Amino acid sequence: MVIDLEKFVLAERPYWAELEAMLVKLEADAALRLELKQLQRLHYLYERTSADLGKLVTFASEPETRRYLESLVARAYGEIHETREKPHRLAPLDWFFQTFPQTFRRHAGAFWLSVAITMVGVLFGLGAVALDTEAKGILLPFGHGEMDPAKRVAREERDGGKHLEGHKGTFSTHLMTHNTKVSITAMALGMTWGIGTIVLLFYNGIILGGVVVDYVLAGQTKFLIAWLLPHGSIEIPAILIAGQAGLLLGRALIGRGSRQGLRARMRSAAPDLVTLIGGVAVMLVWAGFIEAFLSQYHGPQLYAGKIAFGLVEVVLLAVFLARSGKRGSEFRVPGSESPLQTSTPNSEPKTQNS
Amino acid sequence: MKTNTLIIRTPEGIVFALSLAGPVTRFFAWLVDVACLLVVAQLLNSVIRFLGLVSEDFATALGILIFFLAQVGYGIGCEWWWRGQTLGKRLLRLRVMDAQGLQLQFSQVVIRNLLRFVDGLPGPYLVGGIACLVSQRAQRLGDLAANTIVVRQPQPRQPDLEQLLAGKFNSLRAHPHLAARLRQRVSPAEASAALQAIVRRDELEPSARVQLFAELAAHFKSLVEFPPDTTEGITDEQYVRNVADVLFRPRGKAASASVLQPPDTAVHTV
């Protein structure tokens, strides 16, 4: 077939321009919802432009026009075949109080696995430091290895938290950023089929177990609880949830028991990973504040209040994760971006490297 | 087999070809981004030093927080607002895309950027670089997790066709049916070769120039045979020039203006 190119382009160009104008509108405003007639028109223009592209593909001397049409069809294809809902408004409170706990509950198994791995580490740390005095210097970071708990308690009770005067803000943000980095790493290491996440959780468990047994053996249990509970009640669950996200990523990568392909599994897991790690970041901001502005103040008169505060936090967190967002529907296809949204496997495009 | 082109075939049978960006180009784009972050850090340092006069603790805390947010949020922010591009990627004409040609989702942008923490291990993007080299679609771990690819979108340099081809009599145009057949039979690669030969003719050695145009003319003559009176008395170079004129300027100046300049040639895929 020989095409009269000039006539062809002149005839079809208005349709291309119309399609492009619609695409620009759709891309600029994520909240835009087209009416049925507009959708039908978009679909018609997409099909017409696709047909034009099909005609031009065999036409030798029009690389530019062909590239333009390819770009246009690709954009329209993305709009028409995308089944995941676009986030059309910012709703941080809904996200934190509904989406986050719902996502957490949907993958509760991975969380309990994360807890179990950490507990094995805790037991290892407990045993190592209790049975081998030299292990303390090797296993415990942040100067705890060389520190005598009794001396530290005496010094800090005498000091009354003055050592942080003028540095609380810096200390707080340092804690927030450091712990968030560790959490992101715990999640990202899920790409090592979850092995890296397991190692990181296990190592954190060792440190926790080592510190706990060190202070308990030194007779400083009350100090230890009053020191760790106010911030640890949020910080430790946050790291465990980051581990949950890492294990989730590892599971998506391995795909055991799933009929979906790797790409489909990854596509499903991505929104949940982002939700979990976002929730972890919020929790760590809170923990960072508490650690800098409350946990480091020591004194026998403060311990009961600090422990009570920590216990209240534990209860509230447990209720939040177990109950928050229960009213809304939780029937949701795992990984889809909106409630009750299903994927359409038939529209999955075929890809190949050439 | 690992190649640098990804072909996407939609359910309707439409085919797109995307050029995948290799690890070296991506590394340079990353260097540009790092340089941008360093400049921003320097500027922020000055502001923070000024704030330090009021409260040193507050200024340091703010500095730590902002640097952290910039480190984590730069890629996420840029790639979300600029539809898959950071400053470095814009400069090197790269773009992050969904691996299946669908819309790039916010969760994909976040995941691929957060996984830099692993891709960056243990040195500057060693894990990510190796993954990129080994992966069939040149994906680092973050891309694999987010189901994204990084494609090259080079801006094709448009030769000035009016300068090159216009203003000369073209005997091939006397036979429009044969000219149409020629346009149909010549492949895009052959058309491009003819145009490139004309554009670069002055860079060639005289003997190589004669030989190149002789071979090209012979090839085009074998595709479509024009009557002898049309081709008599013109050199091989002029023949190739006439062929390119027919291919790239179907009906002279007016047509070339409408055909070769589509409304927006910027590739703005998905």
Short mmCIF file of C-alpha atoms in Angstrom, two decimals, chain A residues 1-7 9-10 13 16-17 20 27-28 43 46-47 50 53 57-75 77-87 166-171 173-174 176-178 180-181 184-185 187-192 249 253 262-264 266-267 269-271 273-274 277 293 337 346-354, chain B residues 1-12 14-17 20 56-58 60-62 64-65 68 71-72 80 83 98-108 110-111 114-118 121 136-142 144-147 154 156 158 180-189 191 246-248 250-251 254-255 257-270:
data_model
loop_
_atom_site.label_atom_id
_atom_site.label_comp_id
_atom_site.label_asym_id
_atom_site.label_seq_id
_atom_site.Cartn_x
_atom_site.Cartn_y
_atom_site.Cartn_z
CA MET A 1 0.00 0.00 0.00
CA VAL A 2 1.30 3.43 -0.89
CA ILE A 3 0.25 6.25 1.38
CA ASP A 4 -0.04 9.80 0.26
CA LEU A 5 1.84 10.97 3.30
CA GLU A 6 1.01 14.64 3.17
CA LYS A 7 -2.70 13.96 2.77
CA VAL A 9 -0.84 13.60 8.00
CA LEU A 10 -3.09 16.54 7.24
CA ARG A 13 -3.28 15.49 12.64
CA TRP A 16 -3.53 13.45 17.23
CA ALA A 17 -3.75 16.99 18.55
CA GLU A 20 -2.56 14.99 23.03
CA GLU A 27 -1.56 14.04 33.29
CA ALA A 28 -1.75 17.49 34.84
CA HIS A 43 -10.61 5.37 23.62
CA TYR A 46 -6.29 6.07 21.12
CA GLU A 47 -7.42 3.36 18.71
CA SER A 50 -2.71 3.37 17.10
CA LEU A 53 0.99 4.32 13.87
CA VAL A 57 5.53 1.85 10.84
CA THR A 58 6.10 0.52 7.35
CA PHE A 59 6.73 3.97 5.98
CA ALA A 60 10.44 4.56 5.60
CA SER A 61 11.03 8.27 5.68
CA GLU A 62 8.99 9.36 8.65
CA PRO A 63 11.03 8.53 11.75
CA GLU A 64 10.03 11.75 13.49
CA THR A 65 6.32 11.41 12.94
CA ARG A 66 6.52 7.75 13.87
CA ARG A 67 8.38 8.57 17.08
CA TYR A 68 5.80 11.24 17.89
CA LEU A 69 2.93 8.80 17.36
CA GLU A 70 4.71 6.11 19.40
CA SER A 71 5.05 8.59 22.25
CA LEU A 72 1.40 9.61 21.97
CA VAL A 73 0.14 6.03 21.87
CA ALA A 74 2.39 5.04 24.77
CA ARG A 75 1.00 7.87 26.91
CA TYR A 77 -1.86 3.35 26.64
CA GLY A 78 -0.63 4.21 30.15
CA GLU A 79 -3.83 6.15 30.85
CA ILE A 80 -6.23 3.56 29.44
CA HIS A 81 -4.67 0.35 30.68
CA GLU A 82 -3.59 1.54 34.14
CA THR A 83 -5.91 -0.11 36.65
CA ARG A 84 -4.24 1.10 39.84
CA GLU A 85 -5.99 4.11 41.28
CA LYS A 86 -4.07 7.35 41.27
CA PRO A 87 -3.62 9.03 44.65
CA GLY A 166 22.05 22.42 74.79
CA HIS A 167 22.27 19.30 72.64
CA LYS A 168 18.83 17.76 72.96
CA GLY A 169 17.61 18.88 69.56
CA THR A 170 20.74 17.61 67.85
CA PHE A 171 20.59 14.32 69.76
CA THR A 173 17.29 14.45 65.18
CA HIS A 174 20.40 12.27 65.14
CA MET A 176 15.46 9.96 64.25
CA THR A 177 17.61 9.97 61.14
CA HIS A 178 19.89 7.14 62.26
CA THR A 180 15.09 5.69 60.03
CA LYS A 181 18.18 4.78 57.99
CA ILE A 184 15.01 1.62 55.51
CA THR A 185 18.04 -0.67 55.30
CA MET A 187 13.37 -3.12 54.49
CA ALA A 188 15.71 -2.74 51.51
CA LEU A 189 17.72 -5.81 52.53
CA GLY A 190 14.60 -7.80 51.75
CA MET A 191 16.01 -7.79 48.20
CA THR A 192 18.58 -10.33 49.40
CA LEU A 249 9.82 -7.87 50.11
CA LEU A 253 10.98 -11.93 45.53
CA LEU A 262 7.84 -11.93 39.80
CA ARG A 263 6.80 -8.59 38.32
CA ALA A 264 3.19 -8.99 39.39
CA MET A 266 6.59 -6.92 43.15
CA ARG A 267 3.87 -4.67 41.78
CA ALA A 269 3.95 -5.57 47.31
CA ALA A 270 5.21 -2.04 46.52
CA PRO A 271 2.31 0.04 47.97
CA LEU A 273 6.05 -1.58 51.59
CA VAL A 274 5.75 2.19 51.20
CA ILE A 277 8.06 2.19 55.99
CA PHE A 293 13.65 14.84 75.95
CA GLU A 337 -3.74 0.96 45.88
CA ASN A 346 -5.74 -9.73 30.60
CA SER A 347 -4.49 -6.23 29.98
CA GLU A 348 -0.93 -7.11 31.03
CA PRO A 349 1.30 -6.13 28.13
CA LYS A 350 3.91 -8.45 26.75
CA THR A 351 7.47 -7.20 26.93
CA GLN A 352 10.67 -8.48 25.48
CA ASN A 353 14.23 -7.41 25.12
CA SER A 354 15.49 -7.27 21.60
CA MET B 1 19.97 -12.38 26.04
CA LYS B 2 20.87 -8.94 27.43
CA THR B 3 20.25 -6.08 25.00
CA ASN B 4 19.71 -2.36 25.28
CA THR B 5 16.23 -2.22 23.80
CA LEU B 6 12.98 -3.15 25.45
CA ILE B 7 10.03 -3.81 23.19
CA ILE B 8 6.57 -3.46 24.68
CA ARG B 9 3.75 -5.13 22.82
CA THR B 10 0.30 -4.06 24.02
CA PRO B 11 -2.81 -6.26 23.89
CA GLU B 12 -3.90 -4.26 20.82
CA ILE B 14 0.97 -1.94 19.18
CA VAL B 15 4.70 -2.08 19.62
CA PHE B 16 6.96 0.44 21.39
CA ALA B 17 10.72 0.22 21.47
CA LEU B 20 17.45 1.13 28.04
CA GLU B 56 23.39 26.32 67.97
CA ASP B 57 21.42 23.24 69.02
CA PHE B 58 18.42 24.17 66.90
CA THR B 60 22.52 21.71 64.07
CA ALA B 61 19.32 19.69 64.54
CA LEU B 62 17.73 21.46 61.58
CA ILE B 64 20.82 17.08 60.25
CA LEU B 65 17.12 16.85 59.47
CA PHE B 68 18.62 13.60 55.71
CA GLN B 71 19.33 12.68 50.79
CA VAL B 72 16.21 10.50 50.92
CA TRP B 80 7.51 12.20 41.14
CA ARG B 83 7.56 12.15 35.85
CA ASP B 98 7.16 1.57 34.52
CA ALA B 99 8.61 -1.65 33.11
CA GLN B 100 5.33 -2.42 31.36
CA GLY B 101 4.68 1.01 29.92
CA LEU B 102 2.00 1.89 32.47
CA GLN B 103 1.89 5.03 34.60
CA LEU B 104 4.73 5.47 37.06
CA GLN B 105 3.16 5.19 40.51
CA PHE B 106 4.25 7.05 43.63
CA SER B 107 4.94 3.77 45.43
CA GLN B 108 7.28 2.74 42.60
CA VAL B 110 9.54 5.61 46.65
CA ILE B 111 10.63 1.96 46.54
CA LEU B 114 14.67 3.75 49.19
CA LEU B 115 16.44 0.71 47.82
CA ARG B 116 19.42 2.91 47.03
CA PHE B 117 20.44 2.06 50.58
CA VAL B 118 21.21 -1.48 49.37
CA LEU B 121 26.53 -0.97 49.22
CA GLN B 136 18.39 -8.31 31.38
CA ARG B 137 16.76 -4.88 31.47
CA ALA B 138 19.68 -2.99 33.03
CA GLN B 139 17.83 -2.73 36.34
CA ARG B 140 19.44 -2.17 39.72
CA LEU B 141 17.83 -3.83 42.75
CA GLY B 142 15.61 -0.79 43.33
CA LEU B 144 13.64 -4.75 40.15
CA ALA B 145 11.70 -4.17 43.36
CA ALA B 146 9.74 -1.23 41.97
CA ASN B 147 9.23 -2.79 38.54
CA PRO B 154 17.87 11.23 23.07
CA PRO B 156 17.36 13.51 17.63
CA GLN B 158 17.40 17.45 12.98
CA ALA B 180 5.94 6.79 -4.05
CA ARG B 181 7.20 3.27 -4.65
CA LEU B 182 10.68 4.35 -3.58
CA ARG B 183 9.30 5.79 -0.33
CA GLN B 184 7.54 2.51 0.32
CA ARG B 185 10.50 0.25 -0.38
CA VAL B 186 13.26 2.12 1.42
CA SER B 187 13.66 1.07 5.05
CA PRO B 188 14.12 3.69 7.81
CA ALA B 189 17.74 2.61 8.23
CA ALA B 191 16.78 6.42 4.43
CA VAL B 246 11.98 12.32 -2.27
CA LEU B 247 12.12 10.43 1.03
CA PHE B 248 12.32 13.33 3.47
CA PRO B 250 7.56 14.28 -0.01
CA ARG B 251 6.13 17.40 -1.68
CA ALA B 254 5.18 23.05 2.28
CA ALA B 255 4.83 19.36 2.86
CA ALA B 257 6.99 21.77 7.13
CA SER B 258 3.79 19.94 8.01
CA VAL B 259 5.13 16.40 7.99
CA LEU B 260 8.50 16.77 9.60
CA GLN B 261 7.39 18.99 12.39
CA PRO B 262 4.67 17.20 14.29
CA PRO B 263 2.87 19.21 16.99
CA ASP B 264 5.25 18.13 19.75
CA THR B 265 8.17 15.90 18.97
CA ALA B 266 9.32 15.66 22.57
CA VAL B 267 8.98 12.06 23.65
CA HIS B 268 6.87 12.24 26.75
CA THR B 269 6.01 8.64 27.22
CA VAL B 270 3.65 7.55 29.96
#
